[in-house]
Coordinates of C-alpha atoms and ligand atoms in Angstrom, one line a residue:
M1 CA -1.2 -17.0 -1.0
T2 CA 0.7 -13.7 -1.7
V3 CA 2.3 -11.9 1.3
A4 CA 4.7 -10.0 -0.5
Y5 CA 4.7 -8.7 -4.3
G6 CA 6.5 -5.7 -6.2
V7 CA 5.0 -2.5 -7.0
K8 CA 6.9 0.1 -8.8
G9 CA 10.5 -0.6 -7.2
G10 CA 9.1 -1.2 -3.7
V11 CA 7.6 -4.4 -1.9
Y12 CA 4.3 -4.4 -0.5
V13 CA 3.4 -6.4 2.4
N14 CA -0.2 -8.4 3.0
M15 CA -0.3 -9.5 6.4
T16 CA -4.3 -9.4 7.0
N17 CA -7.6 -8.9 5.2
R18 CA -9.3 -7.6 8.4
C19 CA -10.5 -4.0 8.4
P20 CA -13.1 -2.1 10.4
C21 CA -14.4 -0.3 7.4
S22 CA -16.3 -1.3 4.2
C23 CA -15.7 1.3 1.7
M24 CA -17.7 2.0 -1.5
F25 CA -14.9 2.2 -3.4
C26 CA -12.7 -0.5 -1.9
L27 CA -10.6 -2.4 -4.6
R28 CA -11.4 -5.7 -2.8
N29 CA -14.9 -5.3 -3.8
N30 CA -13.9 -6.0 -7.4
A31 CA -10.4 -7.7 -7.8
E32 CA -8.5 -10.2 -6.3
G33 CA -5.1 -8.4 -6.2
V34 CA -3.7 -5.7 -7.8
Y35 CA -0.6 -4.9 -10.1
G36 CA -0.3 -8.8 -10.8
S37 CA 0.2 -9.6 -7.2
G38 CA -2.0 -12.6 -7.4
S39 CA -4.6 -13.2 -5.1
L40 CA -4.5 -11.2 -1.9
W41 CA -7.3 -13.1 -0.1
L42 CA -5.4 -14.9 2.7
E43 CA -6.3 -18.4 3.5
R44 CA -4.7 -17.6 7.0
E45 CA -2.7 -14.6 8.2
P46 CA 1.4 -15.2 8.0
T47 CA 3.2 -15.1 11.2
V48 CA 5.9 -12.5 11.9
E49 CA 8.6 -15.3 10.8
E50 CA 6.5 -16.3 7.7
T51 CA 6.4 -12.5 6.6
I52 CA 10.1 -11.9 7.2
E53 CA 10.8 -15.2 4.8
A54 CA 8.6 -13.7 2.4
L55 CA 10.3 -10.4 2.4
K56 CA 13.8 -11.6 2.2
P57 CA 14.0 -12.3 -1.6
W58 CA 12.9 -9.0 -2.3
L59 CA 15.3 -7.3 -0.1
E60 CA 18.1 -9.2 -1.6
K61 CA 16.8 -8.4 -5.1
G62 CA 16.9 -4.8 -4.2
V63 CA 14.1 -2.7 -3.6
D64 CA 13.6 0.9 -2.9
E65 CA 10.7 0.7 -0.1
V66 CA 8.7 -1.7 2.1
V67 CA 5.0 -0.7 1.9
F68 CA 2.8 -2.3 4.8
C69 CA -0.6 -2.3 2.7
G70 CA -2.6 -5.4 2.4
Y71 CA -5.9 -6.3 1.4
G72 CA -7.0 -5.5 4.5
E73 CA -6.0 -2.7 7.5
P74 CA -2.5 -3.3 8.6
T75 CA -3.0 -1.7 12.0
E76 CA -5.4 -4.7 12.5
R77 CA -2.0 -6.4 13.5
L78 CA -0.2 -3.4 14.6
D79 CA 2.2 -5.4 17.0
D80 CA 3.1 -8.1 14.3
M81 CA 3.5 -5.4 11.7
L82 CA 5.9 -3.4 13.5
A83 CA 7.9 -6.4 14.6
V84 CA 8.5 -7.0 10.8
A85 CA 9.3 -3.4 10.4
S86 CA 11.9 -3.6 13.2
W87 CA 13.6 -6.7 11.5
V88 CA 13.5 -4.6 8.0
K89 CA 15.3 -1.6 9.9
A90 CA 17.9 -3.8 11.6
A91 CA 18.8 -5.6 8.3
N92 CA 18.8 -2.5 6.3
P93 CA 18.7 0.6 8.3
S94 CA 18.4 2.7 5.0
M95 CA 15.4 1.0 3.8
R96 CA 12.2 3.2 3.5
T97 CA 9.0 2.1 5.3
R98 CA 5.6 3.2 4.9
V99 CA 2.2 2.0 6.1
N100 CA -0.8 2.8 4.0
T101 CA -3.7 3.1 6.4
N102 CA -7.4 4.1 7.2
G103 CA -5.7 6.2 10.3
L104 CA -8.0 4.1 12.7
S105 CA -5.1 2.4 14.7
D106 CA -6.1 4.1 17.9
L107 CA -9.9 2.7 17.8
I108 CA -8.7 -0.5 16.6
N109 CA -6.0 -1.2 19.1
G110 CA -7.9 1.0 21.8
R111 CA -5.1 3.0 22.5
P112 CA -3.0 6.0 21.3
T113 CA -0.7 4.3 18.8
A114 CA 1.3 7.0 16.8
A115 CA 4.1 6.9 19.0
E116 CA 4.7 3.3 18.4
F117 CA 5.7 3.8 14.8
V118 CA 8.8 6.1 15.8
G119 CA 12.0 4.5 14.5
K120 CA 10.2 1.6 12.4
I121 CA 7.8 3.5 10.0
D122 CA 8.9 6.6 8.0
V123 CA 5.9 7.3 6.1
L124 CA 1.9 6.9 7.0
S125 CA 0.2 7.3 4.1
I126 CA -3.4 8.1 5.3
S127 CA -6.8 8.2 3.8
L128 CA -8.6 11.4 4.4
N129 CA -11.1 10.8 1.9
T130 CA -13.4 13.8 2.5
D131 CA -13.5 17.1 4.5
D132 CA -16.6 15.8 6.3
A133 CA -17.4 13.2 9.2
R134 CA -20.8 12.2 7.9
E135 CA -19.6 11.9 4.5
Y136 CA -16.6 9.7 5.6
L137 CA -19.3 7.6 7.4
E138 CA -21.5 7.1 4.8
E139 CA -18.3 6.4 2.3
C140 CA -16.5 4.1 4.4
H141 CA -18.7 2.8 7.0
P142 CA -16.3 2.4 9.9
K143 CA -17.5 0.4 12.4
F144 CA -16.7 2.6 14.9
G145 CA -19.0 5.2 13.9
I146 CA -19.1 8.9 13.5
D147 CA -16.3 9.5 15.9
S148 CA -13.9 7.8 13.3
Y149 CA -13.2 10.8 11.2
E150 CA -11.9 12.7 14.2
A151 CA -10.1 9.7 15.5
M152 CA -8.3 9.4 12.2
K153 CA -7.5 13.2 12.1
K154 CA -6.1 12.9 15.8
F155 CA -4.0 9.9 14.8
A156 CA -2.4 11.7 11.7
S157 CA -1.6 14.7 13.8
D158 CA -0.1 12.6 16.7
A159 CA 2.1 11.0 14.2
A160 CA 3.2 14.2 12.7
K161 CA 4.2 15.6 16.0
A162 CA 6.0 12.4 16.5
G163 CA 8.2 13.3 13.5
I164 CA 6.8 10.7 11.1
D165 CA 6.2 12.0 7.4
V166 CA 2.4 11.8 7.2
V167 CA 0.8 11.9 3.8
M168 CA -3.1 12.3 3.5
T169 CA -4.8 11.3 0.5
V170 CA -8.0 11.8 -1.3
V171 CA -9.1 10.8 -4.8
G172 CA -8.9 13.3 -7.6
E173 CA -11.9 14.6 -9.8
P174 CA -14.3 13.5 -10.6
V175 CA -14.4 11.9 -7.0
T176 CA -13.2 14.7 -5.3
S177 CA -14.2 18.4 -6.7
R178 CA -11.4 20.8 -7.1
A179 CA -12.9 23.0 -4.1
K180 CA -13.1 19.7 -1.5
Q181 CA -9.6 19.0 -2.7
E182 CA -8.4 22.6 -1.2
R183 CA -10.4 21.9 1.8
C184 CA -8.7 18.6 2.1
R185 CA -5.6 20.1 1.7
E186 CA -6.1 22.9 4.7
I187 CA -7.0 19.9 6.9
A188 CA -4.0 17.8 6.1
E189 CA -1.6 20.7 6.6
S190 CA -3.6 21.9 9.8
L191 CA -2.6 18.4 11.2
G192 CA 1.2 18.7 10.4
A193 CA 0.6 16.6 7.3
R194 CA 0.5 17.2 3.4
L195 CA -2.1 16.1 0.9
R196 CA -1.6 13.6 -1.9
V197 CA -4.5 13.6 -4.8
R198 CA -4.4 10.1 -6.2
P199 CA -5.6 9.9 -9.6
Y200 CA -8.9 8.3 -10.5
E201 CA -8.8 4.9 -12.0
G202 CA -12.3 4.7 -12.7
Ligands
LIG1 S1 -10.1 0.9 4.6 FE1 -8.9 0.3 2.7 S2 -9.3 -2.0 3.1 FE2 -10.6 -1.3 4.4 S3 -12.6 -1.2 3.4 FE3 -11.7 0.7 3.1 S4 -10.6 0.9 1.0 FE4 -10.9 -1.2 1.8

């Protein structure tokens, strides 16, 4: 099972396949993995120790970033993920750490969580997807319902206020029109984040 795999100079970490969403555009709908990773479907979730062991060769080889991403939502294992991130920072304080997330950590974990990332995670990449809560619900089908969009934005705002570099993402045209991208940019900036438009990969 693939727990750590290389992408463009960084190492990506896959600790869970759990996710509270079922996005229309999820890569998992069509592929076993990404960037030659092999299958990212886990037979079982790796322990913190197993994840660290999987990471060690990559850190020894020399990578510029550790990204908690997964084939699932990494904050489903928030405590374990942050334990691994703490180990990374202790082993190599200058290593950049990032989490690619749907931003629903507070709903998943039942508490405000942004402050817990401080000192362990440098960058949060949060899928904003759209400027509209109902559209978000229809595209991502979060199990928490219509409140999910506002909860995701609050998490982003809390994280930015706590000093984390927050990047919110949308997919470019033709999925997201130029006008909608601009509205998303305004939303991201109002939360203290910046917007990144990801290229549409059809
Ligand atoms: S949040 Fe991410 S992992 Fe979960 S269904 Fe959506 S795209 Fe897939």
